[in-house]
Amino acid sequence: MSKIVDYIQSKSQGINPKVGIILGSGLGSFVDVLENPVTLSYDELEGFPDAGVSGHEGKLHLGKINHTEIAVLQGRAHYYESGIADVMKIPVRTLAKLGCESLILTNAAGSLMEEAQPGSVMALTDHINFTGVNPLFGEESNNRFVNMADAYNSDMRSRFHQIADNENIKIHEGVYIWFCGPSFETPAEILAAKMLGADAVGMSTVPEVILARHAGMKVAALSVITNMAAGMSDEVLNHELTMANADKGIQDLKTLLIRFLESYS
Ligand code: HPA
């Protein structure tokens, strides 16, 4: 672990990131706003995953937005690719060791709320881990018993709401439920998820949030709603559809991230 951190720091041209970002599907172009970034391929970083699904690059970028120094993971691995729940352990811990005090996660998600239509953005207030696995399996110290109340930092979320108001962007709020995928959910599963209190569904983010809280980082997470969840519309779900509907949400989410980071203190 410290070898990777030393290696990154030897290449980072003095950038000491305070905020880490994990980009979800379709959000890769966010990195274009970085001023003179240092970019490293996951191939150079031992323990970082091979990036899988289309739209995922497998690069770590270090750079600045205004005065804020950030580290961006462009490309995440999912539990469904390997069946390994802690596949993002080393990347998340690396961000913490590099000095990131906060982590912002983004993802694509299906909506369980009629009012949150494809192309909208949702801030996570909480999550339901519906997979039965945990990225902290095998951890030995008592730190593994991580408090997950207030996992999603309310100050960071308020700041995103303030920015959204200024930019005339609507942000929904809700509970994200993690299904392991890779098959989409059945309509019956979505009905069950709704009864459990879920507002959006996806196949990522939750394990990274658990790892980040374990590593002591503050967390915010934002979903781009790409589709109505199974059984909630006549559309047949597939990966291409979920990406095609994401555009407006992706633009809005990029604006929110940039404004948040520009004014981060
Ligand atoms: N289900 C699970 N993951 C997703 C969905 C969905 O409907 N949309 C985007 N990611």
Tab-separated table of C-alpha atoms and ligand atoms in Angstrom:
chain	number	residue	atom	x	y	z
A	1	MET	CA	0.000	0.000	0.000
A	2	SER	CA	2.636	2.548	1.016
A	3	LYS	CA	4.667	1.555	-2.075
A	4	ILE	CA	1.812	2.648	-4.350
A	5	VAL	CA	1.336	5.867	-2.406
A	6	ASP	CA	5.081	6.637	-2.627
A	7	TYR	CA	5.012	5.886	-6.351
A	8	ILE	CA	2.026	8.182	-6.954
A	9	GLN	CA	3.606	10.937	-4.880
A	10	SER	CA	6.833	10.618	-6.867
A	11	LYS	CA	4.822	11.381	-10.020
A	12	SER	CA	2.293	13.851	-8.658
A	13	GLN	CA	4.242	17.087	-9.258
A	14	GLY	CA	3.412	18.298	-5.776
A	15	ILE	CA	-0.338	17.810	-5.988
A	16	ASN	CA	-1.712	16.832	-2.586
A	17	PRO	CA	-5.349	15.922	-3.179
A	18	LYS	CA	-7.896	16.863	-0.543
A	19	VAL	CA	-10.907	15.463	-2.390
A	20	GLY	CA	-11.203	12.125	-4.162
A	21	ILE	CA	-13.734	11.448	-6.880
A	22	ILE	CA	-14.912	8.165	-8.350
A	23	LEU	CA	-16.514	8.623	-11.744
A	24	GLY	CA	-19.373	6.377	-12.799
A	25	SER	CA	-20.384	5.232	-16.263
A	26	GLY	CA	-20.494	8.031	-18.813
A	27	LEU	CA	-18.849	10.618	-16.571
A	28	GLY	CA	-15.280	10.095	-17.736
A	29	SER	CA	-15.125	13.383	-19.628
A	30	PHE	CA	-15.262	15.240	-16.301
A	31	VAL	CA	-11.469	14.925	-16.209
A	32	ASP	CA	-11.179	17.321	-19.176
A	33	VAL	CA	-11.732	20.223	-16.781
A	34	LEU	CA	-8.575	19.482	-14.788
A	35	GLU	CA	-5.768	21.974	-15.246
A	36	ASN	CA	-2.515	20.199	-16.216
A	37	PRO	CA	-3.406	16.845	-14.704
A	38	VAL	CA	-0.967	14.067	-13.925
A	39	THR	CA	-2.466	10.851	-15.278
A	40	LEU	CA	-1.458	7.340	-14.273
A	41	SER	CA	-2.882	4.131	-15.698
A	42	TYR	CA	-4.254	1.569	-13.238
A	43	ASP	CA	-1.775	-0.852	-14.919
A	44	GLU	CA	1.037	1.044	-13.177
A	45	LEU	CA	-0.643	0.790	-9.790
A	46	GLU	CA	-0.400	-2.563	-8.075
A	47	GLY	CA	-3.720	-3.752	-6.692
A	48	PHE	CA	-5.790	-1.396	-8.827
A	49	PRO	CA	-8.428	-3.236	-10.881
A	50	ASP	CA	-8.579	-3.774	-14.613
A	51	ALA	CA	-11.356	-1.478	-15.780
A	52	GLY	CA	-14.174	-3.532	-17.240
A	53	VAL	CA	-17.452	-2.213	-18.570
A	54	SER	CA	-17.444	0.118	-21.586
A	55	GLY	CA	-17.108	3.741	-20.533
A	56	HIS	CA	-14.626	2.849	-17.818
A	57	GLU	CA	-11.056	3.877	-18.495
A	58	GLY	CA	-8.827	2.738	-15.664
A	59	LYS	CA	-6.908	5.932	-14.935
A	60	LEU	CA	-5.993	7.937	-11.861
A	61	HIS	CA	-5.808	11.686	-12.504
A	62	LEU	CA	-4.317	14.202	-10.096
A	63	GLY	CA	-5.049	17.821	-10.775
A	64	LYS	CA	-6.578	21.079	-9.682
A	65	ILE	CA	-9.888	22.809	-10.104
A	66	ASN	CA	-9.328	26.378	-9.079
A	67	HIS	CA	-7.314	26.002	-5.847
A	68	THR	CA	-8.678	22.596	-4.935
A	69	GLU	CA	-6.319	19.677	-5.444
A	70	ILE	CA	-8.163	16.496	-6.338
A	71	ALA	CA	-7.607	12.864	-7.277
A	72	VAL	CA	-10.014	11.305	-9.733
A	73	LEU	CA	-10.539	7.602	-10.263
A	74	GLN	CA	-11.786	7.281	-13.827
A	75	GLY	CA	-12.966	3.707	-13.936
A	76	ARG	CA	-14.264	1.492	-11.178
A	77	ALA	CA	-14.505	-2.241	-10.913
A	78	HIS	CA	-17.807	-3.766	-9.875
A	79	TYR	CA	-18.533	-6.712	-7.633
A	80	TYR	CA	-20.367	-8.395	-10.522
A	81	GLU	CA	-17.200	-8.536	-12.646
A	82	SER	CA	-15.323	-10.852	-10.342
A	83	GLY	CA	-17.488	-11.711	-7.359
A	84	ILE	CA	-14.879	-9.952	-5.207
A	85	ALA	CA	-16.567	-7.526	-2.818
A	86	ASP	CA	-13.440	-5.531	-1.970
A	87	VAL	CA	-12.230	-5.047	-5.532
A	88	MET	CA	-12.053	-1.253	-4.921
A	89	LYS	CA	-10.261	-1.539	-1.579
A	90	ILE	CA	-6.809	-0.486	-2.731
A	91	PRO	CA	-7.972	2.461	-4.866
A	92	VAL	CA	-10.180	3.848	-2.062
A	93	ARG	CA	-7.492	3.398	0.593
A	94	THR	CA	-4.944	4.955	-1.728
A	95	LEU	CA	-7.080	8.095	-2.000
A	96	ALA	CA	-7.278	8.271	1.792
A	97	LYS	CA	-3.513	7.772	2.160
A	98	LEU	CA	-2.824	10.460	-0.429
A	99	GLY	CA	-4.618	12.871	1.886
A	100	CYS	CA	-8.192	12.942	0.571
A	101	GLU	CA	-10.446	13.915	3.472
A	102	SER	CA	-13.586	13.668	1.345
A	103	LEU	CA	-14.748	11.294	-1.348
A	104	ILE	CA	-17.414	12.077	-3.936
A	105	LEU	CA	-18.872	9.087	-5.728
A	106	THR	CA	-20.946	9.187	-8.876
A	107	ASN	CA	-22.922	6.460	-10.549
A	108	ALA	CA	-25.681	5.636	-12.998
A	109	ALA	CA	-28.864	4.385	-11.375
A	110	GLY	CA	-32.414	3.324	-12.088
A	111	SER	CA	-35.167	5.354	-10.459
A	112	LEU	CA	-37.893	4.002	-8.191
A	113	MET	CA	-39.429	7.476	-7.838
A	114	GLU	CA	-41.938	8.610	-10.457
A	115	GLU	CA	-40.739	12.192	-10.022
A	116	ALA	CA	-37.075	11.337	-10.694
A	117	GLN	CA	-37.102	10.677	-14.421
A	118	PRO	CA	-34.181	9.647	-16.667
A	119	GLY	CA	-31.719	12.499	-17.067
A	120	SER	CA	-32.182	13.758	-13.517
A	121	VAL	CA	-29.743	13.730	-10.600
A	122	MET	CA	-30.221	12.250	-7.138
A	123	ALA	CA	-28.109	12.861	-4.036
A	124	LEU	CA	-27.841	9.786	-1.844
A	125	THR	CA	-29.046	10.243	1.713
A	126	ASP	CA	-28.480	6.624	2.715
A	127	HIS	CA	-28.197	3.157	1.236
A	128	ILE	CA	-29.458	-0.394	1.536
A	129	ASN	CA	-26.885	-3.114	0.961
A	130	PHE	CA	-29.050	-5.821	-0.604
A	131	THR	CA	-26.193	-8.081	-1.692
A	132	GLY	CA	-25.288	-9.833	1.534
A	133	VAL	CA	-21.588	-9.146	0.994
A	134	ASN	CA	-19.303	-6.497	2.440
A	135	PRO	CA	-15.905	-5.181	1.312
A	136	LEU	CA	-14.663	-5.419	4.913
A	137	PHE	CA	-14.983	-9.208	5.081
A	138	GLY	CA	-11.679	-10.478	6.452
A	139	GLU	CA	-10.630	-7.225	8.150
A	140	GLU	CA	-9.247	-8.050	11.552
A	141	SER	CA	-9.226	-5.036	13.813
A	142	ASN	CA	-12.271	-3.694	15.611
A	143	ASN	CA	-12.253	-0.780	13.157
A	144	ARG	CA	-14.161	-3.118	10.892
A	145	PHE	CA	-17.317	-2.406	12.882
A	146	VAL	CA	-17.840	0.850	11.019
A	147	ASN	CA	-20.652	3.155	12.097
A	148	MET	CA	-22.809	3.650	9.010
A	149	ALA	CA	-25.240	6.192	10.471
A	150	ASP	CA	-24.653	9.499	8.669
A	151	ALA	CA	-22.462	7.749	6.115
A	152	TYR	CA	-23.492	10.386	3.575
A	153	ASN	CA	-22.218	13.706	4.866
A	154	SER	CA	-25.033	16.196	5.319
A	155	ASP	CA	-22.815	19.303	5.018
A	156	MET	CA	-21.496	18.157	1.655
A	157	ARG	CA	-25.030	17.361	0.530
A	158	SER	CA	-26.287	20.806	1.622
A	159	ARG	CA	-23.492	22.418	-0.353
A	160	PHE	CA	-24.540	20.472	-3.460
A	161	HIS	CA	-28.119	21.684	-2.932
A	162	GLN	CA	-26.971	25.314	-2.623
A	163	ILE	CA	-24.992	25.009	-5.833
A	164	ALA	CA	-27.890	23.297	-7.593
A	165	ASP	CA	-30.200	26.171	-6.597
A	166	ASN	CA	-27.730	28.716	-7.983
A	167	GLU	CA	-27.366	26.770	-11.219
A	168	ASN	CA	-31.081	26.068	-11.605
A	169	ILE	CA	-30.518	22.318	-11.400
A	170	LYS	CA	-33.014	20.097	-9.614
A	171	ILE	CA	-31.479	17.487	-7.301
A	172	HIS	CA	-33.662	14.691	-5.963
A	173	GLU	CA	-32.704	12.992	-2.730
A	174	GLY	CA	-33.099	9.401	-1.769
A	175	VAL	CA	-31.944	5.988	-0.635
A	176	TYR	CA	-29.841	3.895	-3.035
A	177	ILE	CA	-30.143	0.146	-2.976
A	178	TRP	CA	-27.185	-1.965	-4.088
A	179	PHE	CA	-28.070	-5.031	-6.137
A	180	CYS	CA	-25.106	-7.109	-7.228
A	181	GLY	CA	-26.023	-7.430	-10.929
A	182	PRO	CA	-24.967	-7.934	-13.640
A	183	SER	CA	-28.512	-8.905	-14.642
A	184	PHE	CA	-30.947	-6.080	-14.109
A	185	GLU	CA	-33.494	-6.504	-11.338
A	186	THR	CA	-36.868	-8.148	-11.853
A	187	PRO	CA	-40.017	-6.055	-11.461
A	188	ALA	CA	-40.773	-8.072	-8.307
A	189	GLU	CA	-37.369	-7.206	-6.875
A	190	ILE	CA	-37.982	-3.529	-7.596
A	191	LEU	CA	-41.378	-3.693	-5.894
A	192	ALA	CA	-39.686	-5.300	-2.886
A	193	ALA	CA	-36.967	-2.636	-2.934
A	194	LYS	CA	-39.620	0.075	-2.961
A	195	MET	CA	-41.297	-1.447	0.074
A	196	LEU	CA	-37.925	-1.513	1.816
A	197	GLY	CA	-37.568	2.227	1.272
A	198	ALA	CA	-35.324	2.450	-1.784
A	199	ASP	CA	-35.545	5.356	-4.235
A	200	ALA	CA	-32.842	4.368	-6.736
A	201	VAL	CA	-31.105	1.137	-7.679
A	202	GLY	CA	-27.626	0.389	-8.916
A	203	MET	CA	-24.747	-2.051	-8.985
A	204	SER	CA	-21.928	0.036	-7.511
A	205	THR	CA	-20.972	2.714	-4.960
A	206	VAL	CA	-22.061	1.023	-1.721
A	207	PRO	CA	-18.880	-1.037	-1.265
A	208	GLU	CA	-16.781	2.067	-1.942
A	209	VAL	CA	-18.794	4.083	0.579
A	210	ILE	CA	-18.194	1.401	3.215
A	211	LEU	CA	-14.462	1.362	2.421
A	212	ALA	CA	-14.297	5.162	2.510
A	213	ARG	CA	-16.050	5.389	5.884
A	214	HIS	CA	-13.701	2.698	7.201
A	215	ALA	CA	-10.792	4.828	5.969
A	216	GLY	CA	-12.210	7.908	7.741
A	217	MET	CA	-13.252	9.898	4.679
A	218	LYS	CA	-16.370	12.061	4.491
A	219	VAL	CA	-18.631	10.860	1.699
A	220	ALA	CA	-21.072	12.353	-0.772
A	221	ALA	CA	-22.642	10.407	-3.622
A	222	LEU	CA	-24.670	11.493	-6.617
A	223	SER	CA	-26.575	9.351	-9.113
A	224	VAL	CA	-27.432	10.153	-12.677
A	225	ILE	CA	-30.830	8.587	-13.258
A	226	THR	CA	-30.564	6.748	-16.564
A	227	ASN	CA	-33.814	4.768	-16.565
A	228	MET	CA	-36.908	3.944	-14.590
A	229	ALA	CA	-36.252	0.734	-12.644
A	230	ALA	CA	-37.582	-2.591	-13.935
A	231	GLY	CA	-41.364	-2.736	-14.191
A	232	MET	CA	-41.794	1.032	-13.855
A	233	SER	CA	-41.882	1.827	-17.571
A	234	ASP	CA	-42.399	0.035	-20.877
A	235	GLU	CA	-38.750	0.361	-21.832
A	236	VAL	CA	-36.699	-2.810	-22.114
A	237	LEU	CA	-33.608	-2.339	-19.964
A	238	ASN	CA	-30.186	-2.742	-21.490
A	239	HIS	CA	-26.792	-1.113	-21.005
A	240	GLU	CA	-27.017	1.021	-24.172
A	241	LEU	CA	-30.384	2.456	-23.150
A	242	THR	CA	-29.148	3.348	-19.698
A	243	MET	CA	-26.235	5.234	-21.252
A	244	ALA	CA	-28.313	6.983	-23.954
A	245	ASN	CA	-30.626	8.554	-21.389
A	246	ALA	CA	-27.873	9.851	-19.192
A	247	ASP	CA	-26.817	12.972	-21.134
A	248	LYS	CA	-28.719	15.741	-19.351
A	249	GLY	CA	-27.942	14.265	-15.949
A	250	ILE	CA	-24.280	13.903	-16.869
A	251	GLN	CA	-24.065	17.588	-17.868
A	252	ASP	CA	-25.782	18.679	-14.663
A	253	LEU	CA	-23.645	16.431	-12.519
A	254	LYS	CA	-20.460	17.753	-14.102
A	255	THR	CA	-21.565	21.323	-13.389
A	256	LEU	CA	-22.347	20.431	-9.774
A	257	LEU	CA	-18.958	18.759	-9.299
A	258	ILE	CA	-17.015	21.617	-10.845
A	259	ARG	CA	-18.774	24.289	-8.780
A	260	PHE	CA	-18.420	22.204	-5.622
A	261	LEU	CA	-14.708	21.701	-6.147
A	262	GLU	CA	-14.001	25.297	-7.218
A	263	SER	CA	-15.320	26.502	-3.893
A	264	TYR	CA	-14.170	23.611	-1.680
A	265	SER	CA	-12.604	24.679	1.600
B	1	HPA	N1	-30.542	-1.258	-12.129
B	1	HPA	C1	-29.274	-1.469	-11.706
B	1	HPA	N2	-28.246	-0.719	-12.073
B	1	HPA	C2	-28.491	0.312	-12.903
B	1	HPA	C3	-29.770	0.590	-13.383
B	1	HPA	C4	-30.852	-0.228	-12.969
B	1	HPA	O1	-32.031	-0.050	-13.347
B	1	HPA	N3	-29.654	1.684	-14.182
B	1	HPA	C5	-28.355	2.052	-14.177
B	1	HPA	N4	-27.637	1.220	-13.403
